[in-house]
C-alpha angles and dihedrals in degrees: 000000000000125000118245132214114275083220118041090007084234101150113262123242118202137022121035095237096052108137098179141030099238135330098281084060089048093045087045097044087042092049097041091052092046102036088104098055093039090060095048094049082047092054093045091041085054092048088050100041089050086048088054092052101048086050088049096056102039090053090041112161099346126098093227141355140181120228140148124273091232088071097046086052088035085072098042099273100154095205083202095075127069144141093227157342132244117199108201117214085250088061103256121135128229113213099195128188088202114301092355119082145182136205120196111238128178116337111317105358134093135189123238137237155195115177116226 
């Protein structure tokens, strides 16, 4: 019996362990299996690269400021995604969206940050 392609199910030609017909059969099957997860990391990408851009303009040209979380939130900054965190040797924590980072000061209000 001959093996078929995983993708478009043509007969394969060639070596015994050929899964797919050509590479357009291989991207497609590939795309297709993985669609779901993509669009998730997309989804996620977009969240992190928004937070990055809030924190960008907020800070604008300053090294650091101080400035409530509302208005952070206020222009769509979602505090529960980041690409990292950063633990000072006082004890305070960094939540950073790539190089911009907040710590969390009294009630409501962050400090801003760009690292070097």
């Amino acid at each position: 019996m001959d093996k078929l392609c995983q993708n478009c199910s043509k007969p394969l030609k060639g070596r015994a362990d050929k899964k797919f017909c050509d590479e357009n059969c291989r991207n497609q099957y590939n795309n297709t299996l993985n669609s779901d997860t993509n669009a998730e990391m997309r989804q996620i990408q977009n969240i992190l690269r928004k937070n990055r851009r809030i924190l960008q303009d907020v800070l604008g040209e300053n090294d650091k400021l101080k400035t409530s979380l509302k208005k952070l939130t206020d222009k769509g900054f979602l505090p529960d995604y980041l690409t990292h965190l950063y633990n000072t040797k006082s004890g305070s924590q960094y939540r950073y969206s790539f190089e911009y980072g907040i710590m969390q000061l009294e009630e409501g209000m962050v400090l801003i940050v760009k690292k070097g």
